[in-house]
Amino acid sequence: MPRSKFDERLKAHQQELSQLYSELYSGDRESYDALIALMRAAYKQRPASMKRLDEKRVGEPDWYKSQSLVGMQLYVQSFGGNLKGVRDRIDYLQSCGVNYLHLMPLLESPEGRSDGGYAVSDFRKVQPELGTMEDLKDLAADCHKKGMSICLDFVMNHTSEDHEWARRARAGEKAFQDRYFFYDDWEIPKEFEKTVPQVFPTTAPGNFTWCEEAGKVVMTTFYPYQWDLNYANPAVFNAMTDDMLYLCNQGIDVIRLDATPYIWKEQGTNCRNLPQVHTLVRMMRLVCETVCPGTLLLGEVVMEPSKVVPYFGSVTRPECHLLYNVTTMASIWHTVATRDTRLLRHQLGQVFALPKEYGFLNYLRCHDDIGWGLDYQFLAQFGMKEVPHKKYLNDYLTGKWPDSPARGELYNDDPRLGDARLCGTTASLCGIETARTQQDNGRLKWALRLDVSLHALVLTMSGLPIIYSGDEIAQENDYSYHDDPLKQADSRYLHRGRFPWENVPLIDDPDTVQSVMFRSLRQLEALRAEHRVFNCLADTWIVNTGDDAVLGIGRYYEGEKLIALFNFGDSDRYISVDELGDYTNLTSGVYVGKSAAALPSHDFVWLLCDFDKKN
Ligand code: GLC
């Protein structure tokens, strides 16, 4: 009998997989065999259409680095009401140029104790209001037909306290208590607390919760209703892997490994980024490479750069395909608030120095807060110190600072540490909301220019750009969560508002904010797809603009050179840079000759030189 693809791939990977498994789980052969059996079963159940997609992607392994990919992240409920509603609106997504769709958590999760869907009670069931697993499958199939891939969160660090395992653990079943971290008293939890920082110091202080029914303490790093899973137990790894493969078989292309750095705990450490986390991620990669090699792993590693990059693994032992460019995102908002591009230049310089093979996911906003994980050592040389600087950023971006047009809100303000984070939509943080309410047309144009420029910056970088749903029509903050008792404690709902469908027709009225934003974005996406200089293998560098308020980025690929300039300053500039070439303004099509440009405040320019054309 000819060997199946599964057997071929297993042969290639089993030596490493069995070694890693054996080392992590003390040579537990029985559990390893059970893992291989569930992988084989998942392969058997994998639909033929997904197997075909696997083969196609194996043939072009860099498919997700294509410059024509544009991602969008959205909540099913806010955007379409339910999964069928999203399916009915695929045309709109296509009109946005989107071909990668991140659906925010949609699996079963108890109301009021769901952390926006991040407390899953059943990994094989869709939240009933949103539809069924069949609906998810149908949506994925429709998306695939239109060349759109689907990303879904896999919330693997914890389950909801309503998950079957948690219910059985609560009822006293030892085998299920062993899937979590249960302690008879507070002695060990107190030891943990000495070294483990807090994720939600205000909304969910502490890392443990008393479970009355079990008469024990349980580890809850995030909210008290999110029980941390114990991956030191192979039964947990096996069962969660099985659930992940089940989701892949429903048509999910990209698995977002939620809260990746947290999945291994050890007393006496900060329980973040421990070496075993990398073993687990590498094993998941090997599992996917064997069962469903078209699947990508996206790591949610919201950490400083030195902690993020190791999650790519090495060339021969890769871990995640994609990682968030989180420090760049935070540095962009720092630049908006300070008009000083020195930190961003430094940060981008570091990113540009990394191997071009690394796939970053670039973005301005997502469903979470902006954490101020900046390079404070670098900022110290300019006299900016961590606590007062965070305070300034928060004051500016919440509009507390005199004359700041930004409208954000604080998130998890920890007065002890001066460590508040920040929420708000891109448009509101850029000042669009303020200008609109003040009916100040001049300021509105200025704020809108900033919003467009920031998106242009995201599209200038190599990697996968992700638009946060609503940003394409400059959606503003939604304050209604203040009146919702289930949401009011969590200011992240400020930027998780209902998608304003009533504003979509305004795209056709060229004088509106919605129209300018939407059309600008579409134009930029189209130019990015069209010009080879945006290839992910392009050389990238920081261009010296001689002006700290103006960021310059250079790209070069096969005879095309791009100089991108971004004026973060409050006044108009004339920038001339020492970069050989004969340039055309890409967005206007106007020939500009040498690399010089008038750059109004908040504006940007893409200057393109095609050396081949000249010859
Ligand atoms: C991730 C999610 C965040 C959630 C947390 C806990 O960080 O992005 O929204 O609160 O995980 O699951």
XYZ file of C-alpha atoms and ligand atoms in Angstrom:
627
model
C 0.000 0.000 0.000
C 1.456 3.416 -0.937
C 2.358 5.514 2.064
C 0.120 8.416 2.846
C 1.326 12.007 2.902
C 0.850 11.807 6.630
C 3.306 8.921 6.957
C 5.825 10.644 4.729
C 5.707 13.794 6.799
C 5.693 11.926 10.071
C 8.818 10.129 8.987
C 10.491 13.474 8.413
C 9.496 14.864 11.795
C 9.089 12.011 14.213
C 12.668 11.837 15.429
C 12.550 15.428 16.654
C 8.958 15.256 17.856
C 9.504 12.118 19.899
C 12.701 13.501 21.385
C 11.107 16.781 22.459
C 8.064 14.985 23.810
C 10.120 12.463 25.678
C 12.287 15.133 27.284
C 9.338 17.268 28.313
C 7.255 14.372 29.563
C 9.929 12.129 31.063
C 9.793 9.461 28.397
C 6.029 8.947 28.623
C 5.748 6.635 25.624
C 2.077 5.891 26.074
C 1.084 9.533 25.838
C 3.362 10.011 22.844
C 1.691 7.134 21.039
C -1.675 8.655 21.889
C -0.527 11.947 20.334
C 0.516 10.239 17.116
C -2.810 8.369 17.027
C -4.839 11.563 17.381
C -2.724 13.256 14.718
C -3.358 10.366 12.366
C -7.096 10.531 13.068
C -7.119 14.291 12.437
C -5.344 13.755 9.119
C -7.949 11.195 8.123
C -10.721 13.616 8.925
C -9.102 16.510 7.121
C -11.329 17.545 4.202
C -9.923 16.937 0.736
C -10.178 20.643 -0.096
C -7.939 21.494 2.861
C -5.485 18.781 1.875
C -5.272 20.323 -1.585
C -4.618 23.723 -0.033
C -1.893 22.134 2.118
C -0.130 20.813 -0.964
C -0.404 24.146 -2.737
C 1.080 25.959 0.224
C 3.837 23.421 0.721
C 4.754 24.236 -2.881
C 4.930 27.949 -2.134
C 5.922 28.126 1.525
C 6.309 31.910 1.511
C 2.722 32.502 0.387
C 1.921 34.453 3.544
C 4.750 36.901 2.920
C 3.249 38.120 -0.336
C 3.063 41.891 -0.692
C -0.502 41.599 -1.924
C -1.786 40.246 1.362
C -3.866 42.607 3.447
C -5.359 41.454 6.713
C -8.283 42.596 8.758
C -9.215 41.760 12.307
C -12.865 41.881 13.349
C -15.459 40.778 15.861
C -18.132 38.641 14.252
C -20.874 40.171 16.354
C -19.864 43.810 15.833
C -19.344 43.385 12.114
C -22.001 40.984 10.936
C -24.150 40.068 13.926
C -23.243 36.413 13.485
C -21.212 34.132 11.229
C -23.876 34.116 8.517
C -23.865 37.913 8.644
C -20.116 37.981 8.064
C -20.581 35.580 5.172
C -23.120 37.959 3.649
C -20.608 40.762 3.903
C -17.563 39.148 2.308
C -18.049 41.506 -0.639
C -17.437 44.493 1.598
C -14.246 42.870 2.904
C -13.137 42.289 -0.650
C -13.863 45.896 -1.505
C -11.443 46.770 1.320
C -8.780 44.679 -0.421
C -8.761 42.192 2.441
C -7.580 38.640 1.761
C -6.717 37.540 5.304
C -9.393 37.648 7.945
C -8.783 37.343 11.662
C -12.073 36.435 13.325
C -11.940 37.364 16.981
C -12.778 34.604 19.489
C -16.083 33.000 18.602
C -16.091 29.718 20.507
C -18.440 29.041 23.387
C -17.720 31.315 26.310
C -19.974 32.241 29.274
C -21.597 35.649 29.120
C -20.155 38.172 31.538
C -17.208 35.885 32.248
C -15.762 35.669 28.788
C -12.974 38.282 28.535
C -14.220 39.066 25.044
C -14.349 35.361 24.151
C -10.916 34.568 25.604
C -12.393 32.230 28.238
C -13.451 29.221 26.183
C -15.764 26.616 27.682
C -15.876 24.360 24.605
C -13.256 24.469 21.867
C -15.521 22.548 19.498
C -18.612 24.658 19.772
C -19.364 28.106 18.394
C -20.940 30.635 20.754
C -24.668 30.009 20.032
C -25.519 33.686 19.263
C -22.840 33.633 16.569
C -23.947 30.425 14.893
C -22.713 26.877 14.618
C -19.567 25.043 13.628
C -21.271 24.407 10.276
C -21.598 28.174 9.810
C -17.905 28.628 10.563
C -17.051 25.940 8.039
C -19.295 27.531 5.414
C -17.751 30.937 6.007
C -14.230 29.505 5.760
C -15.152 27.660 2.553
C -16.595 30.831 1.007
C -13.535 32.801 2.017
C -11.219 30.209 0.524
C -13.125 30.362 -2.735
C -12.406 34.076 -2.823
C -8.733 33.640 -1.965
C -9.145 34.791 1.610
C -7.582 32.911 4.500
C -8.966 32.731 8.010
C -7.213 33.226 11.311
C -8.741 32.139 14.606
C -7.562 32.491 18.170
C -6.559 29.334 19.947
C -6.804 30.338 23.586
C -4.519 27.665 24.904
C -3.149 29.135 28.111
C -6.388 28.660 30.001
C -9.975 27.478 29.816
C -13.120 29.035 31.152
C -14.134 27.883 34.613
C -17.188 26.424 32.786
C -15.127 24.097 30.596
C -15.895 20.448 31.234
C -12.440 19.853 32.719
C -12.910 22.763 35.119
C -16.347 21.527 36.161
C -14.982 18.071 36.879
C -11.983 19.529 38.695
C -14.309 21.641 40.816
C -16.334 18.555 41.638
C -13.179 16.999 43.049
C -11.920 14.730 40.218
C -8.177 14.593 40.774
C -7.345 13.736 37.144
C -8.977 17.014 36.080
C -7.513 19.089 38.901
C -4.175 17.884 37.528
C -4.958 19.593 34.236
C -4.809 22.929 36.074
C -2.748 24.265 38.976
C -4.588 23.380 42.177
C -3.197 23.968 45.649
C -4.597 22.970 49.033
C -3.723 26.303 50.620
C -2.087 29.640 49.824
C 1.460 28.603 50.716
C 2.737 27.820 47.191
C 0.562 30.490 45.496
C 2.148 33.062 47.791
C 5.583 31.892 46.702
C 4.543 32.289 43.059
C 3.226 35.780 43.729
C 6.704 36.861 44.818
C 8.054 36.494 41.285
C 5.069 36.596 38.916
C 3.911 40.010 37.647
C 0.243 40.817 37.188
C -1.483 41.021 33.831
C -4.591 42.892 34.990
C -3.487 44.627 38.210
C -6.684 46.660 38.496
C -9.400 44.544 36.912
C -8.101 41.151 38.127
C -5.362 41.517 40.728
C -3.295 38.486 41.728
C -2.550 35.254 39.900
C -4.659 32.852 41.968
C -8.300 32.433 42.946
C -9.977 30.567 45.775
C -12.304 27.852 44.427
C -14.983 27.383 47.026
C -16.416 24.166 45.638
C -13.089 22.347 45.446
C -11.891 23.960 48.654
C -8.629 24.756 46.888
C -6.685 27.587 45.295
C -6.436 27.611 41.495
C -4.019 29.532 39.272
C -5.702 32.299 37.279
C -3.078 34.514 35.636
C -5.672 36.508 33.691
C -9.263 36.831 35.008
C -10.382 34.617 37.964
C -12.685 32.718 35.617
C -9.771 31.837 33.266
C -8.050 28.814 34.765
C -4.454 28.269 33.667
C -3.803 24.918 32.028
C -0.913 22.824 33.198
C 1.116 21.817 30.143
C 3.443 19.773 32.312
C 0.643 17.218 32.081
C 0.835 15.439 28.686
C -2.926 14.826 28.780
C -3.374 18.608 28.489
C -0.981 18.944 25.573
C -2.571 16.019 23.751
C -6.162 17.112 24.248
C -5.468 20.737 23.368
C -3.541 19.691 20.267
C -6.520 17.569 19.279
C -8.812 20.593 19.651
C -6.441 22.735 17.607
C -6.375 20.169 14.792
C -10.155 19.962 14.926
C -10.328 23.725 14.301
C -7.790 23.491 11.470
C -10.023 20.875 9.871
C -12.966 23.286 9.936
C -11.020 25.468 7.508
C -8.888 27.614 9.792
C -5.632 28.588 8.063
C -3.908 30.556 10.780
C -3.880 29.594 14.432
C -3.249 32.551 16.713
C -1.542 31.123 19.771
C -3.057 33.349 22.388
C -0.819 34.488 25.247
C 1.991 32.239 23.988
C 4.713 33.225 26.502
C 2.563 32.216 29.457
C 1.933 28.557 28.746
C 4.552 27.076 31.073
C 4.678 27.894 34.788
C 7.430 27.297 37.278
C 7.706 28.502 40.840
C 10.507 30.992 41.421
C 10.289 32.394 37.867
C 8.163 35.119 36.283
C 6.289 32.363 34.404
C 6.908 34.079 31.068
C 8.920 32.834 28.070
C 10.335 29.808 29.880
C 12.353 27.437 27.660
C 9.575 24.831 27.804
C 7.261 27.290 26.028
C 9.543 27.049 23.010
C 9.488 23.259 23.187
C 5.694 23.310 23.228
C 5.450 25.728 20.314
C 7.990 23.763 18.314
C 6.015 20.578 18.953
C 2.824 22.268 17.766
C 4.637 23.359 14.643
C 5.790 19.782 14.010
C 2.255 18.521 14.581
C 0.893 20.995 12.024
C 3.690 20.299 9.531
C 2.683 16.642 9.719
C -1.121 16.850 9.746
C -1.979 20.160 8.077
C 1.177 21.791 6.701
C -0.761 24.640 5.103
C -1.541 25.966 8.567
C 0.342 28.931 9.977
C 1.114 29.603 13.611
C 0.822 33.222 14.696
C 2.343 33.806 18.112
C 0.819 36.406 20.362
C 3.999 37.503 22.064
C 3.444 40.950 23.481
C 6.939 41.368 24.877
C 10.114 43.367 24.287
C 11.978 42.526 21.019
C 14.593 40.300 22.645
C 11.776 38.033 23.884
C 9.733 38.141 20.666
C 12.316 37.104 18.073
C 13.166 33.692 19.654
C 9.595 32.617 18.871
C 10.554 32.441 15.200
C 12.833 29.574 16.250
C 15.810 28.809 14.037
C 16.075 28.138 10.307
C 16.110 24.374 10.824
C 13.728 24.365 13.789
C 11.171 27.096 13.142
C 8.444 27.818 15.695
C 5.937 30.552 14.715
C 5.460 31.671 11.123
C 4.223 35.088 12.164
C 4.688 37.364 15.171
C 3.271 40.745 16.067
C 5.546 43.735 15.530
C 4.386 45.015 18.885
C 7.248 47.312 19.884
C 7.066 49.095 16.549
C 3.336 49.626 17.112
C 3.889 51.146 20.566
C 6.822 53.222 19.264
C 4.574 54.671 16.538
C 2.125 55.966 19.151
C 5.001 57.330 21.199
C 6.060 59.233 18.067
C 2.565 60.619 17.550
C 2.611 61.970 21.096
C 6.178 63.335 21.030
C 6.711 64.317 17.341
C 10.148 62.863 17.863
C 11.102 60.017 15.542
C 14.389 59.066 17.211
C 12.965 56.069 19.099
C 11.022 54.849 16.071
C 14.139 55.162 13.902
C 16.074 53.132 16.419
C 13.314 50.526 16.712
C 12.843 50.165 12.961
C 16.609 49.994 12.513
C 16.590 46.945 14.747
C 13.721 45.337 12.854
C 15.404 46.037 9.512
C 18.559 44.302 10.739
C 16.701 41.028 11.340
C 16.712 38.256 8.735
C 14.245 39.019 5.946
C 12.711 35.575 6.368
C 10.980 36.658 9.580
C 7.286 37.300 9.043
C 5.999 40.199 11.100
C 2.434 41.238 11.430
C 2.315 45.045 11.282
C -0.519 47.010 12.800
C -1.600 50.226 14.471
C -4.443 48.992 16.630
C -5.913 45.707 17.698
C -8.567 44.613 20.193
C -6.159 45.037 23.113
C -4.746 48.074 24.871
C -1.465 49.717 23.863
C 1.137 48.718 26.453
C 4.083 51.085 26.725
C 6.798 48.462 26.281
C 9.316 50.912 24.812
C 13.094 50.838 24.851
C 13.545 53.012 27.952
C 17.301 52.524 27.983
C 17.433 54.201 24.614
C 15.071 56.967 25.717
C 17.106 57.576 28.883
C 19.855 59.236 26.845
C 17.379 61.979 25.953
C 16.301 62.364 29.573
C 13.031 60.424 29.166
C 12.434 58.175 32.149
C 9.984 55.305 32.164
C 7.342 56.383 34.688
C 7.077 60.098 33.830
C 7.303 59.295 30.141
C 4.427 56.812 30.326
C 2.471 59.458 32.181
C 3.152 61.985 29.431
C 2.121 59.522 26.707
C -1.073 58.683 28.549
C -1.844 62.335 29.265
C -1.298 63.245 25.639
C -3.231 60.370 24.150
C -6.167 60.728 26.537
C -6.399 64.396 25.603
C -5.497 65.561 29.092
C -2.472 67.368 27.788
C -3.367 70.925 26.742
C -4.244 71.146 23.100
C -3.934 67.415 22.476
C -6.651 66.346 20.031
C -6.310 62.648 20.995
C -9.167 60.893 22.791
C -8.104 57.680 24.497
C -8.810 56.154 27.881
C -6.510 54.547 30.402
C -6.413 50.804 30.852
C -5.451 48.970 34.022
C -4.006 52.018 35.689
C -1.635 50.723 38.364
C -0.936 53.795 40.484
C 1.761 51.936 42.448
C 3.876 51.485 39.345
C 2.590 54.416 37.262
C 1.908 51.777 34.684
C -1.329 52.577 32.910
C -1.829 51.318 29.381
C -4.040 52.927 26.739
C -7.206 52.306 24.713
C -8.892 54.050 21.785
C -9.444 53.672 18.050
C -6.859 54.919 15.591
C -9.179 57.686 14.415
C -9.908 58.941 17.921
C -6.245 58.771 18.928
C -5.347 60.740 15.800
C -7.750 63.538 16.746
C -10.553 62.904 14.254
C -13.208 62.598 16.939
C -12.214 65.853 18.629
C -12.086 67.810 15.386
C -15.459 66.442 14.312
C -17.181 67.295 17.592
C -15.616 70.748 17.542
C -16.609 71.118 13.880
C -13.108 72.294 13.138
C -12.523 71.450 9.498
C -8.896 72.446 9.427
C -8.041 70.217 12.339
C -10.160 67.426 10.897
C -8.088 67.384 7.724
C -4.919 67.474 9.772
C -6.030 64.562 11.971
C -7.150 62.573 8.957
C -3.777 63.128 7.302
C -2.127 61.620 10.349
C -4.442 58.611 10.260
C -3.687 58.006 6.562
C 0.051 58.516 7.104
C 0.175 56.013 9.943
C -1.495 53.435 7.731
C 0.974 54.280 4.967
C 3.773 53.639 7.448
C 2.370 50.203 8.262
C 2.144 49.461 4.535
C 5.726 50.634 3.974
C 7.114 47.914 6.206
C 7.752 44.339 5.094
C 5.321 41.881 6.620
C 1.605 41.337 6.808
C -0.370 44.551 7.390
C -3.458 44.120 9.545
C -6.209 46.704 9.537
C -8.359 46.824 12.613
C -11.953 46.639 11.373
C -13.492 50.085 11.274
C -10.158 51.846 10.813
C -10.690 51.783 7.056
C -13.544 54.251 7.579
C -11.986 56.044 10.563
C -14.327 54.550 13.169
C -14.317 56.503 16.415
C -14.428 55.377 20.040
C -17.575 53.758 21.383
C -18.433 55.030 24.848
C -21.522 52.875 25.283
C -19.551 50.259 27.224
C -19.580 52.673 30.188
C -23.281 51.863 30.585
C -22.930 48.117 30.231
C -22.394 46.465 33.615
C -20.685 43.495 31.944
C -18.168 45.655 30.140
C -17.680 48.881 32.061
C -14.662 47.672 34.063
C -12.713 46.898 30.883
C -11.857 49.989 28.846
C -10.719 47.857 25.886
C -14.388 47.925 24.887
C -13.804 51.576 23.959
C -12.313 50.352 20.684
C -14.501 47.287 20.257
C -17.639 49.095 19.143
C -20.285 47.965 16.695
C -19.159 48.443 13.103
C -20.901 51.619 11.846
C -22.560 50.299 8.707
C -24.489 53.563 8.433
C -21.176 55.269 7.556
C -20.255 52.919 4.730
C -22.359 54.732 2.082
C -20.355 57.867 2.906
C -17.392 56.256 1.144
C -19.071 57.387 -2.075
C -19.118 61.018 -0.982
C -15.578 62.268 -1.662
C -15.817 65.048 0.914
C -16.225 62.752 3.883
C -13.633 61.429 6.293
C -14.824 57.904 5.506
C -14.246 58.395 1.810
C -10.771 59.883 2.126
C -9.662 57.187 4.546
C -11.113 54.304 2.575
C -9.892 55.435 -0.814
C -6.431 56.361 0.447
C -6.017 52.950 2.004
C -7.187 51.189 -1.133
C -4.779 53.181 -3.254
C -1.867 52.417 -0.957
C -2.716 48.705 -0.874
C -2.908 48.621 -4.664
C 0.435 50.389 -5.072
C 1.975 48.022 -2.542
C 0.731 45.014 -4.461
C 1.852 46.417 -7.791
C 5.453 47.521 -7.154
C 8.198 44.996 -6.615
C 9.952 47.314 -4.174
C 7.417 46.111 -1.599
C 8.622 42.530 -1.903
C 9.406 41.125 1.537
C 12.962 40.407 0.422
C 13.669 44.093 -0.292
C 16.545 45.799 1.498
C 15.220 48.242 4.044
C 17.000 51.045 5.845
C 16.496 54.255 7.776
C 16.957 57.387 5.660
C 18.570 60.379 7.282
C 16.164 63.292 6.899
C 18.125 65.718 9.041
C 14.939 66.428 10.967
C 13.871 64.552 14.102
C 10.210 65.125 13.307
C 10.489 63.400 9.935
C 10.938 59.656 9.579
C 12.584 58.333 6.433
C 12.514 54.732 5.288
C 14.269 53.347 2.222
C 13.476 50.131 0.356
C 15.283 48.607 -2.600
C 14.443 45.562 -4.639
C 15.540 44.555 -8.125
C 16.039 48.012 -9.578
C 13.263 49.776 -7.707
C 13.936 52.138 -4.853
C 11.395 53.697 -2.546
C 11.983 56.607 -0.219
C 9.110 57.012 2.233
C 8.970 60.160 4.339
C 6.602 60.792 7.234
C 6.225 64.197 8.875
C 5.129 63.696 12.476
C 5.747 67.394 13.227
C 3.228 70.175 13.742
C 4.569 72.300 10.915
C 5.133 71.833 7.205
C 8.631 70.804 6.127
C 10.665 70.713 2.972
C 12.789 67.586 3.008
C 15.679 66.852 0.734
C 17.502 63.610 1.285
C 20.812 62.410 0.009
C 19.563 59.339 -1.825
C 20.609 58.873 -5.416
C 17.763 58.624 -7.893
C 15.168 60.237 -10.037
C 11.849 60.066 -8.269
C 8.147 60.067 -8.922
C 5.549 60.620 -6.234
C 3.803 57.270 -6.222
C 0.413 58.375 -4.992
C 0.049 61.452 -7.205
C 2.083 60.147 -10.144
C 3.906 63.511 -10.279
C 7.564 63.463 -11.319
C 9.679 65.128 -8.622
C 13.232 64.493 -9.824
C 15.700 64.414 -6.931
C 14.527 63.045 -3.604
C 13.096 66.227 -2.268
C 9.570 66.892 -1.188
C 7.339 69.442 0.447
C 5.799 67.616 3.339
C 2.885 69.238 5.121
C 2.477 68.528 8.827
C 1.232 64.957 9.388
C 1.683 64.073 5.727
C 3.747 61.376 4.076
C 5.150 60.730 0.660
C 6.202 57.595 -1.222
C 8.913 58.483 -3.730
C 9.736 55.800 -6.257
C 12.763 55.526 -8.488
C 12.794 52.802 -11.106
C 16.439 52.398 -12.157
C 15.508 49.899 -14.849
C 13.116 52.276 -16.542
C 15.805 54.913 -16.811
C 18.185 52.677 -18.688
C -4.570 37.800 24.953
C -5.722 38.527 24.303
C -6.433 39.354 25.334
C -6.914 38.462 26.457
C -5.773 37.605 27.014
C -6.267 36.531 27.912
O -3.608 38.658 25.404
O -5.260 39.305 23.231
O -7.505 40.058 24.772
O -7.441 39.251 27.487
O -5.040 36.973 25.985
O -6.804 35.458 27.197
